[in-house]
Every structure is written in structure tokens, then in C-alpha cells.
Amino acid sequence: MNGAGAPDFFYREAQRLGYVARSAFKKVKVPPRHCDARVKTVCADVMKLPKDQVRALSPQKGFSVILSDMCPLVSGITTRDAALSVELGMQALDLAVGRATLHTLDDNVQKEKEMDGSASDLENEGVLLTGGHLVIKLLESEDVKEISQICKPLFRKASWLRPKATRSSSREIYLICQGLQQGQR
């Protein structure tokens, strides 16, 4: 449905093809030969998800692509929703490249964790392989610029995408980060 409540093209097309929602048209088109046992979907609380548990899903002990389609439960309070979206985006970035790489974390918190031994080296490393790609869904706001600025030096290319299937009233955008630079993991 579009912002006014009337069915739009993507809503009607989803219904015609038997999809549950119009969001089916935002997913990446992956040739069937690539959609095999190598594709892993994790449904968990990202705020508590141990990296070693995620890493264990990969025979290479890392992933070539991480797609974060997380979105907060939208409250309608723009600033709150944007802040929660950025928090989820930062969690996805931390999962991909690790805490050691993210210069925005509070040094004191990191030092405390290192001193008490609660953060293992593997927990501080990301699970995205060098040369890998990261896609993060965010709600458009001034705050998302910070994530983009963090990603630009870490990846060969970082750009924004707003899929055509996204409603005009939606603030959903995707940060596409391509080619994790060597030594950033």
C-alpha cells in the first residue's frame, strides 16, 4: 500500500505472485546456483549475539557478505526510531568488522573489558572476510551520516541505495559497503 492507503504497483504485484508482503521486491536477486547451503540466515537478538556463534556457521570462519535487514519496531517518534535504527546499524557494523576497528567506541569501556577478560580476541574481531561486502538497512536521518563516515575508510566503496520498491513515504535506505579493506577485520 502507498502512504495514502491505496494499493500501489508493488503491493498488487506481491499479491498476484503470492508473496506475503511487498518487501519481497526489495530483496537481492541471487541466482539459484548461489542460493545453496552457503547461505545462512540467523534469527537472534543481535545485541546479545556472540560473534563466535556466528563465525561457527562458516567453514571459512567468516563471511563474504553480510546483509542486515534489521529495523526497529517503529513507534512513530522520528528521533527515537532513527536512534534505534542507528544502534542496530552499528551492531551490524560491529558484527562485520569488530569492535577493535570501530574508533567510535568508548576507549574506557573497551579497556575495562580487556582488563577483566570478558572480551576475547575473537569477540573483538568481525566476521566479514577481507574483500567482503556489508549491506545495512537504516531509517534515513541525520544520524545515519555517522555510520557512512565510519564505513568509508573501512571499505573500498560505501554508497546509499533506495530500492524502487520502497514506498515514497518510507524512510528506509540501505548503506552498501563493498570490499572490506585488508587489515580492517
PDB file of C-alpha atoms in Angstrom:
ATOM      1  CA  MET A   1       0.000   0.000   0.000  1.00  0.00           C
ATOM      2  CA  ASN A   2       1.217   3.509  -0.604  1.00  0.00           C
ATOM      3  CA  GLY A   3       1.307   6.232   2.028  1.00  0.00           C
ATOM      4  CA  ALA A   4      -2.320   7.165   1.328  1.00  0.00           C
ATOM      5  CA  GLY A   5      -3.517   3.607   1.942  1.00  0.00           C
ATOM      6  CA  ALA A   6      -4.351   2.697  -1.677  1.00  0.00           C
ATOM      7  CA  PRO A   7      -2.658  -0.385  -3.141  1.00  0.00           C
ATOM      8  CA  ASP A   8       0.405   0.508  -5.197  1.00  0.00           C
ATOM      9  CA  PHE A   9       2.077  -1.473  -8.006  1.00  0.00           C
ATOM     10  CA  PHE A  10       4.393  -3.479  -5.717  1.00  0.00           C
ATOM     11  CA  TYR A  11       1.577  -4.353  -3.303  1.00  0.00           C
ATOM     12  CA  ARG A  12      -0.626  -5.595  -6.151  1.00  0.00           C
ATOM     13  CA  GLU A  13       2.274  -7.498  -7.729  1.00  0.00           C
ATOM     14  CA  ALA A  14       3.129  -9.184  -4.406  1.00  0.00           C
ATOM     15  CA  GLN A  15      -0.491 -10.284  -4.031  1.00  0.00           C
ATOM     16  CA  ARG A  16      -0.639 -11.539  -7.637  1.00  0.00           C
ATOM     17  CA  LEU A  17       2.535 -13.619  -7.207  1.00  0.00           C
ATOM     18  CA  GLY A  18       1.503 -14.980  -3.805  1.00  0.00           C
ATOM     19  CA  TYR A  19       4.088 -13.121  -1.704  1.00  0.00           C
ATOM     20  CA  VAL A  20       3.214 -12.216   1.861  1.00  0.00           C
ATOM     21  CA  ALA A  21       4.402  -8.610   1.515  1.00  0.00           C
ATOM     22  CA  ARG A  22       5.604  -6.029  -0.986  1.00  0.00           C
ATOM     23  CA  SER A  23       9.030  -6.189   0.642  1.00  0.00           C
ATOM     24  CA  ALA A  24       9.721  -9.296  -1.469  1.00  0.00           C
ATOM     25  CA  PHE A  25      10.701  -6.869  -4.236  1.00  0.00           C
ATOM     26  CA  LYS A  26      13.475  -5.283  -2.086  1.00  0.00           C
ATOM     27  CA  LYS A  27      15.444  -8.466  -1.631  1.00  0.00           C
ATOM     28  CA  VAL A  28      18.705  -9.002  -3.564  1.00  0.00           C
ATOM     29  CA  LYS A  29      18.258 -11.086  -6.726  1.00  0.00           C
ATOM     30  CA  VAL A  30      20.507 -14.098  -6.225  1.00  0.00           C
ATOM     31  CA  PRO A  31      20.876 -16.695  -8.988  1.00  0.00           C
ATOM     32  CA  PRO A  32      19.685 -20.115  -7.756  1.00  0.00           C
ATOM     33  CA  ARG A  33      23.170 -21.606  -8.116  1.00  0.00           C
ATOM     34  CA  HIS A  34      24.331 -19.217  -5.360  1.00  0.00           C
ATOM     35  CA  CYS A  35      21.374 -19.831  -3.053  1.00  0.00           C
ATOM     36  CA  ASP A  36      22.517 -23.113  -1.551  1.00  0.00           C
ATOM     37  CA  ALA A  37      23.958 -24.354   1.745  1.00  0.00           C
ATOM     38  CA  ARG A  38      26.411 -21.430   1.736  1.00  0.00           C
ATOM     39  CA  VAL A  39      23.551 -19.019   2.500  1.00  0.00           C
ATOM     40  CA  LYS A  40      22.957 -18.756   6.259  1.00  0.00           C
ATOM     41  CA  THR A  41      20.103 -16.911   7.933  1.00  0.00           C
ATOM     42  CA  VAL A  42      20.425 -16.075  11.609  1.00  0.00           C
ATOM     43  CA  CYS A  43      17.411 -15.063  13.673  1.00  0.00           C
ATOM     44  CA  ALA A  44      18.637 -13.893  17.072  1.00  0.00           C
ATOM     45  CA  ASP A  45      18.927 -10.910  19.389  1.00  0.00           C
ATOM     46  CA  VAL A  46      21.776  -9.024  17.707  1.00  0.00           C
ATOM     47  CA  MET A  47      22.504  -7.133  20.906  1.00  0.00           C
ATOM     48  CA  LYS A  48      23.480 -10.429  22.591  1.00  0.00           C
ATOM     49  CA  LEU A  49      24.708 -12.473  19.620  1.00  0.00           C
ATOM     50  CA  PRO A  50      28.234 -13.854  20.222  1.00  0.00           C
ATOM     51  CA  LYS A  51      30.475 -13.494  17.168  1.00  0.00           C
ATOM     52  CA  ASP A  52      31.985 -16.936  17.693  1.00  0.00           C
ATOM     53  CA  GLN A  53      28.491 -18.432  17.337  1.00  0.00           C
ATOM     54  CA  VAL A  54      28.062 -16.636  14.002  1.00  0.00           C
ATOM     55  CA  ARG A  55      31.610 -17.485  12.886  1.00  0.00           C
ATOM     56  CA  ALA A  56      30.911 -21.189  13.572  1.00  0.00           C
ATOM     57  CA  LEU A  57      28.311 -21.140  10.767  1.00  0.00           C
ATOM     58  CA  SER A  58      31.038 -20.528   8.180  1.00  0.00           C
ATOM     59  CA  PRO A  59      33.598 -23.119   7.034  1.00  0.00           C
ATOM     60  CA  GLN A  60      35.959 -20.201   6.220  1.00  0.00           C
ATOM     61  CA  LYS A  61      35.399 -18.759   9.719  1.00  0.00           C
ATOM     62  CA  GLY A  62      33.991 -15.638   8.155  1.00  0.00           C
ATOM     63  CA  PHE A  63      31.522 -14.431   5.528  1.00  0.00           C
ATOM     64  CA  SER A  64      31.882 -12.763   2.152  1.00  0.00           C
ATOM     65  CA  VAL A  65      28.526 -10.930   2.502  1.00  0.00           C
ATOM     66  CA  ILE A  66      26.522  -9.754   5.486  1.00  0.00           C
ATOM     67  CA  LEU A  67      23.035  -8.397   4.819  1.00  0.00           C
ATOM     68  CA  SER A  68      21.418  -6.652   7.770  1.00  0.00           C
ATOM     69  CA  ASP A  69      17.710  -6.113   7.160  1.00  0.00           C
ATOM     70  CA  MET A  70      17.072  -5.160  10.791  1.00  0.00           C
ATOM     71  CA  CYS A  71      14.646  -2.399  11.595  1.00  0.00           C
ATOM     72  CA  PRO A  72      13.409  -1.250  14.998  1.00  0.00           C
ATOM     73  CA  LEU A  73       9.774  -1.587  15.921  1.00  0.00           C
ATOM     74  CA  VAL A  74       8.709   1.799  14.612  1.00  0.00           C
ATOM     75  CA  SER A  75       6.987   3.964  17.224  1.00  0.00           C
ATOM     76  CA  GLY A  76       6.224   6.959  15.029  1.00  0.00           C
ATOM     77  CA  ILE A  77       8.538   9.156  17.096  1.00  0.00           C
ATOM     78  CA  THR A  78      11.017  10.104  14.372  1.00  0.00           C
ATOM     79  CA  THR A  79      14.034  10.864  16.554  1.00  0.00           C
ATOM     80  CA  ARG A  80      13.559   7.726  18.677  1.00  0.00           C
ATOM     81  CA  ASP A  81      13.101   5.490  15.634  1.00  0.00           C
ATOM     82  CA  ALA A  82      16.169   6.995  13.947  1.00  0.00           C
ATOM     83  CA  ALA A  83      18.316   6.486  17.059  1.00  0.00           C
ATOM     84  CA  LEU A  84      17.241   2.846  17.377  1.00  0.00           C
ATOM     85  CA  SER A  85      17.923   2.299  13.674  1.00  0.00           C
ATOM     86  CA  VAL A  86      21.447   3.693  14.047  1.00  0.00           C
ATOM     87  CA  GLU A  87      22.012   1.495  17.106  1.00  0.00           C
ATOM     88  CA  LEU A  88      21.029  -1.600  15.100  1.00  0.00           C
ATOM     89  CA  GLY A  89      23.184  -0.435  12.180  1.00  0.00           C
ATOM     90  CA  MET A  90      26.177  -0.019  14.483  1.00  0.00           C
ATOM     91  CA  GLN A  91      25.589  -3.539  15.842  1.00  0.00           C
ATOM     92  CA  ALA A  92      25.642  -4.884  12.263  1.00  0.00           C
ATOM     93  CA  LEU A  93      28.844  -2.959  11.582  1.00  0.00           C
ATOM     94  CA  ASP A  94      30.395  -4.272  14.803  1.00  0.00           C
ATOM     95  CA  LEU A  95      29.448  -7.831  13.827  1.00  0.00           C
ATOM     96  CA  ALA A  96      31.060  -7.323  10.420  1.00  0.00           C
ATOM     97  CA  VAL A  97      34.303  -5.506  11.263  1.00  0.00           C
ATOM     98  CA  GLY A  98      34.623  -5.847  15.030  1.00  0.00           C
ATOM     99  CA  ARG A  99      34.977  -3.532  17.972  1.00  0.00           C
ATOM    100  CA  ALA A 100      38.704  -3.114  17.548  1.00  0.00           C
ATOM    101  CA  THR A 101      38.121  -1.432  14.196  1.00  0.00           C
ATOM    102  CA  LEU A 102      35.355   0.891  15.297  1.00  0.00           C
ATOM    103  CA  HIS A 103      37.001   4.021  16.606  1.00  0.00           C
ATOM    104  CA  THR A 104      33.697   5.390  17.866  1.00  0.00           C
ATOM    105  CA  LEU A 105      33.533   3.072  20.871  1.00  0.00           C
ATOM    106  CA  ASP A 106      34.402   4.461  24.254  1.00  0.00           C
ATOM    107  CA  ASP A 107      38.048   3.533  24.964  1.00  0.00           C
ATOM    108  CA  ASN A 108      37.376   3.164  28.686  1.00  0.00           C
ATOM    109  CA  VAL A 109      34.671   0.531  28.150  1.00  0.00           C
ATOM    110  CA  GLN A 110      36.984  -1.377  25.805  1.00  0.00           C
ATOM    111  CA  LYS A 111      39.897  -1.221  28.272  1.00  0.00           C
ATOM    112  CA  GLU A 112      37.659  -2.440  31.115  1.00  0.00           C
ATOM    113  CA  LYS A 113      36.539  -5.433  29.059  1.00  0.00           C
ATOM    114  CA  GLU A 114      40.120  -6.255  28.114  1.00  0.00           C
ATOM    115  CA  MET A 115      41.279  -5.972  31.731  1.00  0.00           C
ATOM    116  CA  ASP A 116      38.587  -8.233  33.163  1.00  0.00           C
ATOM    117  CA  GLY A 117      38.995 -10.752  30.339  1.00  0.00           C
ATOM    118  CA  SER A 118      35.314 -10.657  29.339  1.00  0.00           C
ATOM    119  CA  ALA A 119      36.051  -9.798  25.712  1.00  0.00           C
ATOM    120  CA  SER A 120      38.031 -12.444  23.856  1.00  0.00           C
ATOM    121  CA  ASP A 121      40.137 -11.556  20.827  1.00  0.00           C
ATOM    122  CA  LEU A 122      37.664 -13.388  18.580  1.00  0.00           C
ATOM    123  CA  GLU A 123      34.764 -11.458  20.093  1.00  0.00           C
ATOM    124  CA  ASN A 124      36.537  -8.212  19.182  1.00  0.00           C
ATOM    125  CA  GLU A 125      37.126  -9.297  15.567  1.00  0.00           C
ATOM    126  CA  GLY A 126      34.486  -9.052  12.897  1.00  0.00           C
ATOM    127  CA  VAL A 127      33.079 -11.956  10.898  1.00  0.00           C
ATOM    128  CA  LEU A 128      33.293 -10.302   7.462  1.00  0.00           C
ATOM    129  CA  LEU A 129      36.192 -11.575   5.359  1.00  0.00           C
ATOM    130  CA  THR A 130      38.650  -9.169   3.738  1.00  0.00           C
ATOM    131  CA  GLY A 131      37.127  -8.089   0.410  1.00  0.00           C
ATOM    132  CA  GLY A 132      33.640  -8.846   1.742  1.00  0.00           C
ATOM    133  CA  HIS A 133      30.511  -6.724   1.431  1.00  0.00           C
ATOM    134  CA  LEU A 134      28.086  -5.354   4.033  1.00  0.00           C
ATOM    135  CA  VAL A 135      24.533  -4.100   3.461  1.00  0.00           C
ATOM    136  CA  ILE A 136      22.773  -2.276   6.316  1.00  0.00           C
ATOM    137  CA  LYS A 137      19.135  -1.160   6.302  1.00  0.00           C
ATOM    138  CA  LEU A 138      18.639   2.142   8.147  1.00  0.00           C
ATOM    139  CA  LEU A 139      15.962   4.759   8.665  1.00  0.00           C
ATOM    140  CA  GLU A 140      17.010   7.963   6.938  1.00  0.00           C
ATOM    141  CA  SER A 141      18.050  10.702   9.369  1.00  0.00           C
ATOM    142  CA  GLU A 142      20.962  12.991  10.141  1.00  0.00           C
ATOM    143  CA  ASP A 143      22.396  10.248  12.371  1.00  0.00           C
ATOM    144  CA  VAL A 144      22.988   7.778   9.524  1.00  0.00           C
ATOM    145  CA  LYS A 145      25.682  10.030   8.093  1.00  0.00           C
ATOM    146  CA  GLU A 146      27.891   8.980  11.027  1.00  0.00           C
ATOM    147  CA  ILE A 147      27.735   5.306  10.035  1.00  0.00           C
ATOM    148  CA  SER A 148      28.566   6.205   6.443  1.00  0.00           C
ATOM    149  CA  GLN A 149      31.586   8.226   7.587  1.00  0.00           C
ATOM    150  CA  ILE A 150      32.798   5.292   9.688  1.00  0.00           C
ATOM    151  CA  CYS A 151      32.416   2.864   6.761  1.00  0.00           C
ATOM    152  CA  LYS A 152      34.113   4.931   4.058  1.00  0.00           C
ATOM    153  CA  PRO A 153      37.710   4.318   5.219  1.00  0.00           C
ATOM    154  CA  LEU A 154      36.994   0.654   6.042  1.00  0.00           C
ATOM    155  CA  PHE A 155      35.583  -0.326   2.649  1.00  0.00           C
ATOM    156  CA  ARG A 156      36.655   0.239  -0.942  1.00  0.00           C
ATOM    157  CA  LYS A 157      33.259   1.851  -1.607  1.00  0.00           C
ATOM    158  CA  ALA A 158      30.321   2.925   0.575  1.00  0.00           C
ATOM    159  CA  SER A 159      27.151   4.248  -1.066  1.00  0.00           C
ATOM    160  CA  TRP A 160      23.437   4.685  -0.407  1.00  0.00           C
ATOM    161  CA  LEU A 161      20.580   2.831  -2.124  1.00  0.00           C
ATOM    162  CA  ARG A 162      16.874   3.427  -2.001  1.00  0.00           C
ATOM    163  CA  PRO A 163      15.199   0.495  -3.806  1.00  0.00           C
ATOM    164  CA  LYS A 164      12.454   1.351  -6.288  1.00  0.00           C
ATOM    165  CA  ALA A 165      10.065  -0.900  -4.336  1.00  0.00           C
ATOM    166  CA  THR A 166      10.394   1.344  -1.260  1.00  0.00           C
ATOM    167  CA  ARG A 167       7.298   3.450  -0.607  1.00  0.00           C
ATOM    168  CA  SER A 168       7.790   7.173  -1.106  1.00  0.00           C
ATOM    169  CA  SER A 169       6.616   7.761   2.480  1.00  0.00           C
ATOM    170  CA  SER A 170       9.156   5.286   3.901  1.00  0.00           C
ATOM    171  CA  ARG A 171      12.467   6.425   5.392  1.00  0.00           C
ATOM    172  CA  GLU A 172      14.156   3.063   4.696  1.00  0.00           C
ATOM    173  CA  ILE A 173      17.506   3.290   2.932  1.00  0.00           C
ATOM    174  CA  TYR A 174      20.399   0.885   2.531  1.00  0.00           C
ATOM    175  CA  LEU A 175      24.081   1.541   3.096  1.00  0.00           C
ATOM    176  CA  ILE A 176      26.020  -0.629   0.630  1.00  0.00           C
ATOM    177  CA  CYS A 177      29.633  -1.211   1.708  1.00  0.00           C
ATOM    178  CA  GLN A 178      31.783  -3.020  -0.837  1.00  0.00           C
ATOM    179  CA  GLY A 179      35.245  -4.521  -0.463  1.00  0.00           C
ATOM    180  CA  LEU A 180      36.354  -4.592   3.176  1.00  0.00           C
ATOM    181  CA  GLN A 181      39.930  -3.327   3.141  1.00  0.00           C
ATOM    182  CA  GLN A 182      42.698  -5.636   4.328  1.00  0.00           C
ATOM    183  CA  GLY A 183      43.568  -5.240   7.984  1.00  0.00           C
ATOM    184  CA  GLN A 184      40.124  -3.876   8.880  1.00  0.00           C
ATOM    185  CA  ARG A 185      38.799  -7.116  10.355  1.00  0.00           C
TER     186      ARG A 185
END
